[in-house]
mmCIF file of C-alpha atoms in Angstrom:
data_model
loop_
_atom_site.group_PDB
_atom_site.id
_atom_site.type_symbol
_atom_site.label_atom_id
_atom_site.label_comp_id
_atom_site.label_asym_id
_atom_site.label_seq_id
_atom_site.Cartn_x
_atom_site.Cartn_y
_atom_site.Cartn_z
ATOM 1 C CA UNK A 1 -24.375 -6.434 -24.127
ATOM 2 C CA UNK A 2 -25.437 -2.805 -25.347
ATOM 3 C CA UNK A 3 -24.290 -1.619 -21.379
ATOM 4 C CA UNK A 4 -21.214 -2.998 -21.164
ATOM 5 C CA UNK A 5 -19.372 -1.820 -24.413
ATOM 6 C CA UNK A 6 -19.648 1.691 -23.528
ATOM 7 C CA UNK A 7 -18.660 0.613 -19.865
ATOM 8 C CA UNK A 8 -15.728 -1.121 -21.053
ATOM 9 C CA UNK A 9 -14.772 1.869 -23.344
ATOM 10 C CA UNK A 10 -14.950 4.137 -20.666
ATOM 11 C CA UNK A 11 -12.542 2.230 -18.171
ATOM 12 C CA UNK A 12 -9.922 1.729 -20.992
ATOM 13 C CA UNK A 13 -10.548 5.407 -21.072
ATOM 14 C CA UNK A 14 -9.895 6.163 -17.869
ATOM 15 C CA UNK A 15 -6.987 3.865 -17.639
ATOM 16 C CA UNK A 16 -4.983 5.925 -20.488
ATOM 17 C CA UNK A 17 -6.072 9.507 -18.880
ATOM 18 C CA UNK A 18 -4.669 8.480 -15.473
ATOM 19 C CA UNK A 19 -1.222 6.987 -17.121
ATOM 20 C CA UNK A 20 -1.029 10.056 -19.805
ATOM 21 C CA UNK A 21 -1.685 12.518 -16.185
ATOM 22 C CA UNK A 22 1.047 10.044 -14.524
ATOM 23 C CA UNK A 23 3.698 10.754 -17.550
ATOM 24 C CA UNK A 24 2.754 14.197 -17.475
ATOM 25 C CA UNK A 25 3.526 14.580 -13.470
ATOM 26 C CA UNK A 26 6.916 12.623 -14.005
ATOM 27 C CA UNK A 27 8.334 15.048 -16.698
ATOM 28 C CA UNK A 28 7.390 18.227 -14.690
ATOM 29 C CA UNK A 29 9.292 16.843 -11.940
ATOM 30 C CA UNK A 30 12.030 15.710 -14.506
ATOM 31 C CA UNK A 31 11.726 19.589 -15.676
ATOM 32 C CA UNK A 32 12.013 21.045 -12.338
ATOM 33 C CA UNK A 33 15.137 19.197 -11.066
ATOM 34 C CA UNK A 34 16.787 19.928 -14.227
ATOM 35 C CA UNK A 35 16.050 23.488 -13.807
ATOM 36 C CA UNK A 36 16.805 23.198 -10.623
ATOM 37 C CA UNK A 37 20.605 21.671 -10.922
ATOM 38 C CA UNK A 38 21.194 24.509 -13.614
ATOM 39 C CA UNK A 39 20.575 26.816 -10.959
ATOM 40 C CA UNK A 40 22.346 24.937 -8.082
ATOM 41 C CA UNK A 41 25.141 23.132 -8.584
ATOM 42 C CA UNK A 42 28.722 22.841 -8.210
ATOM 43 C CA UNK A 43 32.474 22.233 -9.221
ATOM 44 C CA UNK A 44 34.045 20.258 -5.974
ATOM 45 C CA UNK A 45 37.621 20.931 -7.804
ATOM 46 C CA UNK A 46 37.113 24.505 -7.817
ATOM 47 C CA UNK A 47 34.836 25.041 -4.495
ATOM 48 C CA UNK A 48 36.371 22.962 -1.994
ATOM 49 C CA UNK A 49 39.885 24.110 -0.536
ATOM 50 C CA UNK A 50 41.923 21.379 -1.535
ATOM 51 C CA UNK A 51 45.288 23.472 -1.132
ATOM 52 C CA UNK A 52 44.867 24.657 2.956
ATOM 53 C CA UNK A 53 46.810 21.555 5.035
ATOM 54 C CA UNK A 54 44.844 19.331 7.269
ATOM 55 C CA UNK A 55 44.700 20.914 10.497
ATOM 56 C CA UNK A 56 44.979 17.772 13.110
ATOM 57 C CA UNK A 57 42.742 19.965 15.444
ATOM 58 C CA UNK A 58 39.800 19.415 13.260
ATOM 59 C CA UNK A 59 37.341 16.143 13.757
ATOM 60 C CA UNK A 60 36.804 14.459 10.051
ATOM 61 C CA UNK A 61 32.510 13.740 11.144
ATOM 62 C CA UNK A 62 30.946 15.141 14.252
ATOM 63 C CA UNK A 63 32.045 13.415 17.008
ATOM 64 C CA UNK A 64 29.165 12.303 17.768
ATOM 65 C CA UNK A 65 28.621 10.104 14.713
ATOM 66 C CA UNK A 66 31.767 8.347 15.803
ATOM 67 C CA UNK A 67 31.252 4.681 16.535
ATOM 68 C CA UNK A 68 32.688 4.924 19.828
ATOM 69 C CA UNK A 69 31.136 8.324 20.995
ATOM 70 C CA UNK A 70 29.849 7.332 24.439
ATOM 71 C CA UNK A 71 31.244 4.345 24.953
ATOM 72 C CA UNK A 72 33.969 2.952 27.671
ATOM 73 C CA UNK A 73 36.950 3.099 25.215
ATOM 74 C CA UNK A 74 36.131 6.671 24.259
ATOM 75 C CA UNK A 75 36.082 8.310 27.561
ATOM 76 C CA UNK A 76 39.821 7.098 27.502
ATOM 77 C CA UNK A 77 40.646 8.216 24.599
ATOM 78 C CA UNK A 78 42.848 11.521 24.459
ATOM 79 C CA UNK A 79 41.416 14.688 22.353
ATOM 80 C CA UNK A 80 43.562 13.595 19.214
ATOM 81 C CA UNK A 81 42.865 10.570 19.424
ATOM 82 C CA UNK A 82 39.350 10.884 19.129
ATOM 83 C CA UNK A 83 39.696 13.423 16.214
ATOM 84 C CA UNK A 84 42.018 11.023 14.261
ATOM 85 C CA UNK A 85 39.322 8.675 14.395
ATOM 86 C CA UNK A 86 36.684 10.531 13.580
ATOM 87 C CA UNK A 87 39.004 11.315 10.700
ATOM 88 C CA UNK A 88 39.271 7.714 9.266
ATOM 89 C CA UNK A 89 35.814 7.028 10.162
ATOM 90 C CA UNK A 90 34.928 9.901 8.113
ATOM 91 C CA UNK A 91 37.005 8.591 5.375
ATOM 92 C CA UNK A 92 35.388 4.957 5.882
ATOM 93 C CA UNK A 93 32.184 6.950 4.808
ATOM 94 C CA UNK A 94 33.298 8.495 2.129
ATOM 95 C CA UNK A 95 35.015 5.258 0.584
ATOM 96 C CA UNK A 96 31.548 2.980 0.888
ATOM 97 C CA UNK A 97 29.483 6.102 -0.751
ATOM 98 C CA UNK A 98 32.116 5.621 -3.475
ATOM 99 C CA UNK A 99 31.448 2.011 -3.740
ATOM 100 C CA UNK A 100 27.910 2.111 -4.016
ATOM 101 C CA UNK A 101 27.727 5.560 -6.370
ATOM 102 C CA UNK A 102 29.395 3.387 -8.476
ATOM 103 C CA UNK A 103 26.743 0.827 -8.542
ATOM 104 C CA UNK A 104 24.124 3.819 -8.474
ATOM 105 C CA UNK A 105 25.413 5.046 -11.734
ATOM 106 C CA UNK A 106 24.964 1.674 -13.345
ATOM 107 C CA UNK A 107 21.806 0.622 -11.972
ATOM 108 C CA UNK A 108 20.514 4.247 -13.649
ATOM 109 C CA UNK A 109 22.298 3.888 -17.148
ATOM 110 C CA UNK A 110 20.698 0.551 -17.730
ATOM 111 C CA UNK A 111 17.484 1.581 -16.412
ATOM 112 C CA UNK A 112 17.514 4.563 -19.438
ATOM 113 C CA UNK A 113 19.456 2.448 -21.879
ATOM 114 C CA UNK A 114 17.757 3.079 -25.356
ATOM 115 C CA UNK A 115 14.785 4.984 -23.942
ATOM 116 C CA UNK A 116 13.708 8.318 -25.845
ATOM 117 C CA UNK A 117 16.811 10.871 -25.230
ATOM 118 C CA UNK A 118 14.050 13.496 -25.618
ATOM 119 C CA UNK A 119 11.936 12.788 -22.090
ATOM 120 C CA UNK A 120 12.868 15.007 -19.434
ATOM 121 C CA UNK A 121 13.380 11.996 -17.264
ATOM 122 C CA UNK A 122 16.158 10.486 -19.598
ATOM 123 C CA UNK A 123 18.102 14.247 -19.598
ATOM 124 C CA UNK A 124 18.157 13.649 -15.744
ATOM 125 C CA UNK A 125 18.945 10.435 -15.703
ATOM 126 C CA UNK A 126 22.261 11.826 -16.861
ATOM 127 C CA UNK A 127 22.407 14.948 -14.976
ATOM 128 C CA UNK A 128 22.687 12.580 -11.586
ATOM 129 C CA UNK A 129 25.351 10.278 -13.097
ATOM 130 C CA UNK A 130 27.513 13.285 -13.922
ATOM 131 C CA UNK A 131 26.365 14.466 -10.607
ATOM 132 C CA UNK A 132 27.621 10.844 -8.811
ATOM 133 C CA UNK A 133 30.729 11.196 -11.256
ATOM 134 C CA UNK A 134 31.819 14.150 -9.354
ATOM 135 C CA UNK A 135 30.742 13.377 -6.164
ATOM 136 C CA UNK A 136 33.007 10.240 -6.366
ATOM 137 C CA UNK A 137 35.848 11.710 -7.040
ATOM 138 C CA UNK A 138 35.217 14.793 -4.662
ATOM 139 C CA UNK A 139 35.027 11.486 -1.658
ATOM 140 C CA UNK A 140 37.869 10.322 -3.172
ATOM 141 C CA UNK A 141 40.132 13.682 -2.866
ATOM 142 C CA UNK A 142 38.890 13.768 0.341
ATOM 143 C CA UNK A 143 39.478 10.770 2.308
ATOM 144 C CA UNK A 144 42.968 11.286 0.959
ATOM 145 C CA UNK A 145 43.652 14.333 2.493
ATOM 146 C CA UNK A 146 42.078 13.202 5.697
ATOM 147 C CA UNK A 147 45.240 10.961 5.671
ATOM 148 C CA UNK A 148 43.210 7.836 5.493
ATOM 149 C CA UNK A 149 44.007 4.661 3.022
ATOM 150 C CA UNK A 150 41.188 3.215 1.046
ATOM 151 C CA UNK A 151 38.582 1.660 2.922
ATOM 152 C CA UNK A 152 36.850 -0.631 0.881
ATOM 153 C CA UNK A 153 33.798 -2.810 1.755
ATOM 154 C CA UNK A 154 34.509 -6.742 2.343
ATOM 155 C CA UNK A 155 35.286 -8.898 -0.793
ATOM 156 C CA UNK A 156 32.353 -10.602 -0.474
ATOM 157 C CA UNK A 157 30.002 -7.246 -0.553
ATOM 158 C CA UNK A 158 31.987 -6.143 -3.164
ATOM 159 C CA UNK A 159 31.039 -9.295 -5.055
ATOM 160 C CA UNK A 160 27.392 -8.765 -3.917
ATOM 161 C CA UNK A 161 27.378 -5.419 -5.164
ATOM 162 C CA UNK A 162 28.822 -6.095 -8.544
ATOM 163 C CA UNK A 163 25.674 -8.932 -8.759
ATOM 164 C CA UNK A 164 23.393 -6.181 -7.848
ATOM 165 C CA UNK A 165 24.556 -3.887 -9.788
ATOM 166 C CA UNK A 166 24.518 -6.304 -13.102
ATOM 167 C CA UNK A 167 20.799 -7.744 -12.162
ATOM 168 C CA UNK A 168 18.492 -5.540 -10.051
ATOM 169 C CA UNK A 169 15.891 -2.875 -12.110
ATOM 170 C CA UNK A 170 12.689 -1.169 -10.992
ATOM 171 C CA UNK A 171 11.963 -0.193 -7.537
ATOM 172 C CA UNK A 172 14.643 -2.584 -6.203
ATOM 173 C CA UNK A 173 17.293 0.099 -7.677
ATOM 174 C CA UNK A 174 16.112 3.072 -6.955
ATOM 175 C CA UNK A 175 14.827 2.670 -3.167
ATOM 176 C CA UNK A 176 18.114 0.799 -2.282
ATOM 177 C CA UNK A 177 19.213 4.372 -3.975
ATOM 178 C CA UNK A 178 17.386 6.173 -1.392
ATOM 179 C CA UNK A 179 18.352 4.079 1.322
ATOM 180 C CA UNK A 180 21.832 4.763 0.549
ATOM 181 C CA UNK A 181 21.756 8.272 -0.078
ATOM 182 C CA UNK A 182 19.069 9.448 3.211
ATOM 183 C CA UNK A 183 21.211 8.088 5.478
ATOM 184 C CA UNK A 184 24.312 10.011 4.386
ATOM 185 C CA UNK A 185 22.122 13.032 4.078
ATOM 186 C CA UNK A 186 20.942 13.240 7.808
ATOM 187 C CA UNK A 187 24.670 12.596 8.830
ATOM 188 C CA UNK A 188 25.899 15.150 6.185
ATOM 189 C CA UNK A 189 23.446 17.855 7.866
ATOM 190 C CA UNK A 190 24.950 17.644 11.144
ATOM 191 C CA UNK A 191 28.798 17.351 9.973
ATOM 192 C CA UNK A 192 28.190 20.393 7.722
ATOM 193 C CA UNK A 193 27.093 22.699 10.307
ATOM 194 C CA UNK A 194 30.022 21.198 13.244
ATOM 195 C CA UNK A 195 32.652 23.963 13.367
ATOM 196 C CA UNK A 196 34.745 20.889 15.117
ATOM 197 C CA UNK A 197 35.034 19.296 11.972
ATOM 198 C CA UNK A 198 37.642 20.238 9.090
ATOM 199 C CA UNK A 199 36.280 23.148 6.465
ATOM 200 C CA UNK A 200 36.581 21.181 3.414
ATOM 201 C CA UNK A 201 34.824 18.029 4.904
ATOM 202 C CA UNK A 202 31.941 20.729 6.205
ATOM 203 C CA UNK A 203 31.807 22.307 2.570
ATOM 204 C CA UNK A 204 32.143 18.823 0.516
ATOM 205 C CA UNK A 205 29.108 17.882 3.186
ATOM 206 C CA UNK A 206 26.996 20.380 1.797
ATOM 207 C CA UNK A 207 27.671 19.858 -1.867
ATOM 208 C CA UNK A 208 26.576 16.549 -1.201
ATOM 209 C CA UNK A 209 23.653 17.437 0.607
ATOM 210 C CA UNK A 210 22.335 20.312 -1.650
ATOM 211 C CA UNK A 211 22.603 17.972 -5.134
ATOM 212 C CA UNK A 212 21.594 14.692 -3.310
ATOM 213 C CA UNK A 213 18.349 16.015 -2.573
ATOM 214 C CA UNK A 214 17.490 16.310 -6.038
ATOM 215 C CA UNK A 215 18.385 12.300 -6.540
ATOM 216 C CA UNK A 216 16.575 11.888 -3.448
ATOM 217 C CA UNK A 217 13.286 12.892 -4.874
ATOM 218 C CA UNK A 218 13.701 11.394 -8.421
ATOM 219 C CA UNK A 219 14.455 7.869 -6.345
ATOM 220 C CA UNK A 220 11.520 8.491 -4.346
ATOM 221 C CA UNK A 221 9.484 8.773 -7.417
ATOM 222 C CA UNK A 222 10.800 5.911 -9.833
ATOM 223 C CA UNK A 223 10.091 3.984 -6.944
ATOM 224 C CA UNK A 224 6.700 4.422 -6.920
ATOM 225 C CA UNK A 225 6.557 4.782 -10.404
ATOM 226 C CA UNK A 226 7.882 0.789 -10.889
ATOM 227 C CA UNK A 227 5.491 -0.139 -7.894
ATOM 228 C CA UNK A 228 2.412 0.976 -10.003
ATOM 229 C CA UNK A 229 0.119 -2.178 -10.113
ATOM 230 C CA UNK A 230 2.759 -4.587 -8.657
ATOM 231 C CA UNK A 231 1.096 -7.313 -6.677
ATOM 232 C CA UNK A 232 1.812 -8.758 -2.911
ATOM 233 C CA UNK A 233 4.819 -11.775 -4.074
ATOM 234 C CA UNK A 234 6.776 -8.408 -6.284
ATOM 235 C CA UNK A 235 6.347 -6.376 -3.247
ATOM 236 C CA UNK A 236 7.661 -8.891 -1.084
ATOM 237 C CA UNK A 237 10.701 -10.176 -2.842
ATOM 238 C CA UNK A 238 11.566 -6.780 -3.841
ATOM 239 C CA UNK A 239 10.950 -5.296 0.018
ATOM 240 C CA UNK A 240 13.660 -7.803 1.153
ATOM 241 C CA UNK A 241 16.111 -7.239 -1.855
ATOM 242 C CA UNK A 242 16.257 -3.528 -0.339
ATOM 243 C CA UNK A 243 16.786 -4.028 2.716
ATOM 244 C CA UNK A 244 19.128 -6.428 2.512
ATOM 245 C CA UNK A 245 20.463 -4.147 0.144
ATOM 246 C CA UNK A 246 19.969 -1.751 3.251
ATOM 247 C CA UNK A 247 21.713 -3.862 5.742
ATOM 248 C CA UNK A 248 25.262 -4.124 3.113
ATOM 249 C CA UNK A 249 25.191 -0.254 2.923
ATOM 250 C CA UNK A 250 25.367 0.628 6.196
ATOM 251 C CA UNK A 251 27.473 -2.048 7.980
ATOM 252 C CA UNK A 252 29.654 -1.150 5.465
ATOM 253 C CA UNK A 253 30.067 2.172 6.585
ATOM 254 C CA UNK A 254 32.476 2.239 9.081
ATOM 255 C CA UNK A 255 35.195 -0.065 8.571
ATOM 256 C CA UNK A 256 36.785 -1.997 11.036
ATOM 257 C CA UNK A 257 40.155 -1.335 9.752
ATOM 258 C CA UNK A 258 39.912 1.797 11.054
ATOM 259 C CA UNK A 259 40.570 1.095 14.770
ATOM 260 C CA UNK A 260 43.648 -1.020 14.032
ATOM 261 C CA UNK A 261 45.061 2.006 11.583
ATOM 262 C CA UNK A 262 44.646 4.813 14.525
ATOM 263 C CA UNK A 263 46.012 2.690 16.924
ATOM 264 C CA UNK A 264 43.334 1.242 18.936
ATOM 265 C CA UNK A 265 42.457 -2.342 20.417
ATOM 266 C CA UNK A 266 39.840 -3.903 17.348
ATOM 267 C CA UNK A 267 38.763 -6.631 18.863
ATOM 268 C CA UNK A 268 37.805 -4.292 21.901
ATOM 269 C CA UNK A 269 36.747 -1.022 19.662
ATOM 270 C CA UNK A 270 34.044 -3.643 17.497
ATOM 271 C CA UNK A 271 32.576 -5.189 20.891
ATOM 272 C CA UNK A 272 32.271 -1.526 22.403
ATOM 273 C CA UNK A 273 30.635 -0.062 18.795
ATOM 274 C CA UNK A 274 28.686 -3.636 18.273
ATOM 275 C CA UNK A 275 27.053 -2.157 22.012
ATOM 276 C CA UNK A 276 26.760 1.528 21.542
ATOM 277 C CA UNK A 277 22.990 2.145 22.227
ATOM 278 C CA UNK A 278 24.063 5.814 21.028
ATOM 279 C CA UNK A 279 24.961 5.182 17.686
ATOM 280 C CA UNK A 280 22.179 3.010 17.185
ATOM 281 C CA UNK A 281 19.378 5.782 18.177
ATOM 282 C CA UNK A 282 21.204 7.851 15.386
ATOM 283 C CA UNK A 283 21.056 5.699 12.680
ATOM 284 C CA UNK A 284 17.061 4.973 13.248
ATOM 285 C CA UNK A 285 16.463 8.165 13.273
ATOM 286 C CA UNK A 286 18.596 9.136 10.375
ATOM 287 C CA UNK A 287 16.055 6.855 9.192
ATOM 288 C CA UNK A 288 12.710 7.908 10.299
ATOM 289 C CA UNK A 289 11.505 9.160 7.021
ATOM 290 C CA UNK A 290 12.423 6.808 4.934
ATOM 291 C CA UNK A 291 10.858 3.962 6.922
ATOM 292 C CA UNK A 292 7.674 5.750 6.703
ATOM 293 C CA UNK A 293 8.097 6.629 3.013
ATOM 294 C CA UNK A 294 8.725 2.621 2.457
ATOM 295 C CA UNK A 295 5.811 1.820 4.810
ATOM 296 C CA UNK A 296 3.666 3.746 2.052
ATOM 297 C CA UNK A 297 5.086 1.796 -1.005
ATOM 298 C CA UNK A 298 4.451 -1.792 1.142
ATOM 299 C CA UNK A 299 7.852 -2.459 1.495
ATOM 300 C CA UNK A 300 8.400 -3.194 4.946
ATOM 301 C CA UNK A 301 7.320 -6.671 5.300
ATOM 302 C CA UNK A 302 8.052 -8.739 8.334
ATOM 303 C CA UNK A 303 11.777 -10.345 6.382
ATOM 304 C CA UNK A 304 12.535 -6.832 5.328
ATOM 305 C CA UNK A 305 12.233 -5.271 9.177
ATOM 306 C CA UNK A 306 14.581 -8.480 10.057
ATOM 307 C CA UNK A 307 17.168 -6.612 8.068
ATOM 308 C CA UNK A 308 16.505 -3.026 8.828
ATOM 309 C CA UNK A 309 16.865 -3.848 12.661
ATOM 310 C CA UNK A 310 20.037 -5.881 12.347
ATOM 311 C CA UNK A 311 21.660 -2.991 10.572
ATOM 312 C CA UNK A 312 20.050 -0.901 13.413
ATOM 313 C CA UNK A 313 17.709 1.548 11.011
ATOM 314 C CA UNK A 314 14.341 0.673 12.481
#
């Protein structure tokens, strides 16, 4: 008995040093992204050019990124054709990132409801739903002066996303989070360095870009900060809730309204994009790193790649 008390004592031991070194890790990266967003941020109403007309020579997204790049229906497209798509398509974008930084925000406040106002991690907690706040309404201005109506998601993903939003906590939350917000960042890369698309789309791309990174990595590590000692059936329920999660967030993306509102044949535009081999090789790779980075946390089970392939990320 003598040898196991002081065996015992020593793994409790051990157990509080590694989770008072684990705290210690998450408020220095708390610190440094506060820091950070005090150096780097910005004010979309006063930095983007909201006052210079839309010039109907400028793209909305690279064209590549459009739907139909490559296809059939494209080749026949005229110039302004394609560039008033790519307009609305950009628009499409912009109104699902709306959608779900609207669920992001709640998913974060009730994660920190009540918690000590004094951790680091609570202060930025805030700092990225003041961040979404302004994002959201920097999409908004912008879809409407790409001329493009709302494009909401379907009723019934709206309804899913307002369950969602209500019910899901831990690493369901904050890697559907990152799912959301990597695969707007690799587009957002290329659009903001495209000289073919509109100025204020190129410099509201970067704003996005620059602050999203810094809710990027604080996703990436609540993640694996909720998946600390979770065993196989968590990991598996909670690996399909993302990607279905996954799968609603990107189909979502572009709209099909979109082809009907510039003119074009839907039924015809939706078989061509439903085939596009092209757009499908972007989105995987858009998606590279975060596959591997949910590989790591176990959360790419054989009913989560189901999902991930049908919305053509893996």
């Amino acid at each position: 008995m003598t040898a196991t008390v002081p065996e015992q004592g020593l793994e409790a031991g051990d157990v509080r040093h590694a989770a008072d070194r684990h705290t210690a890790e998450r408020h220095d990266t708390a610190e440094r992204l506060l820091r950070s967003s005090a150096e780097l941020s910005f004010d979309p109403s006063t930095q983007v050019d909201w006052e210079t007309p839309l010039n109907p020579d400028d793209h909305g997204m690279s064209p590549e990124w459009s739907s139909l790049y490559g296809t059939g229906y494209w080749a026949e497209l005229s110039e302004a054709k394609r560039k008033e798509l790519t307009r609305h398509e950009a628009a499409s974008v912009a109104s699902t990132g709306i959608w779900f930084e609207m669920i992001l925000q709640q998913l974060v406040l009730r994660d920190f409801y009540a918690k000590d106002p004094t951790d680091p991690s609570f202060q930025w907690a805030l700092t990225e739903i003041a961040d979404e706040c302004r994002h959201s309404i920097m999409f908004a201005r912008g879809s409407a002066k790409l001329g493009a109506p709302a494009y909401v998601p379907k009723r019934s993903t709206v309804a899913l996303g307002r369950f969602c939003a209500a019910t899901w906590r831990g690493e369901a939350a904050y890697a559907s989070i990152l799912v959301a917000e990597e695969v707007l960042d690799v587009m957002q890369r290329d659009w903001m360095r495209d000289e073919r698309v509109a100025p204020f789309v190129r410099t509201i791309s970067n704003i996005h870009v620059v602050e999203e990174s810094r809710h990027m990595k604080f996703a990436r590590e609540e993640t694996k900060e909720n998946l600390r000692g979770a065993g196989p059936v968590r990991r598996h329920w909670q690996a399909l809730a993302v990607a279905m999660a996954a799968y609603f967030i990107v189909t979502s993306m572009w709209n099909e309204k979109v082809y009907a509102n510039v003119g074009l044949d839907t039924r015809r535009a939706l078989r061509e994009a439903a085939a596009n081999e092209h757009h499908k090789a972007l989105l995987r790779s858009s998606c590279a790193g975060l596959m591997e980075f949910l590989g790591s946390c176990g959360l790419l089970t054989r009913p989560a790649l189901y999902f991930y392939r049908r919305a053509n990320l893996i």
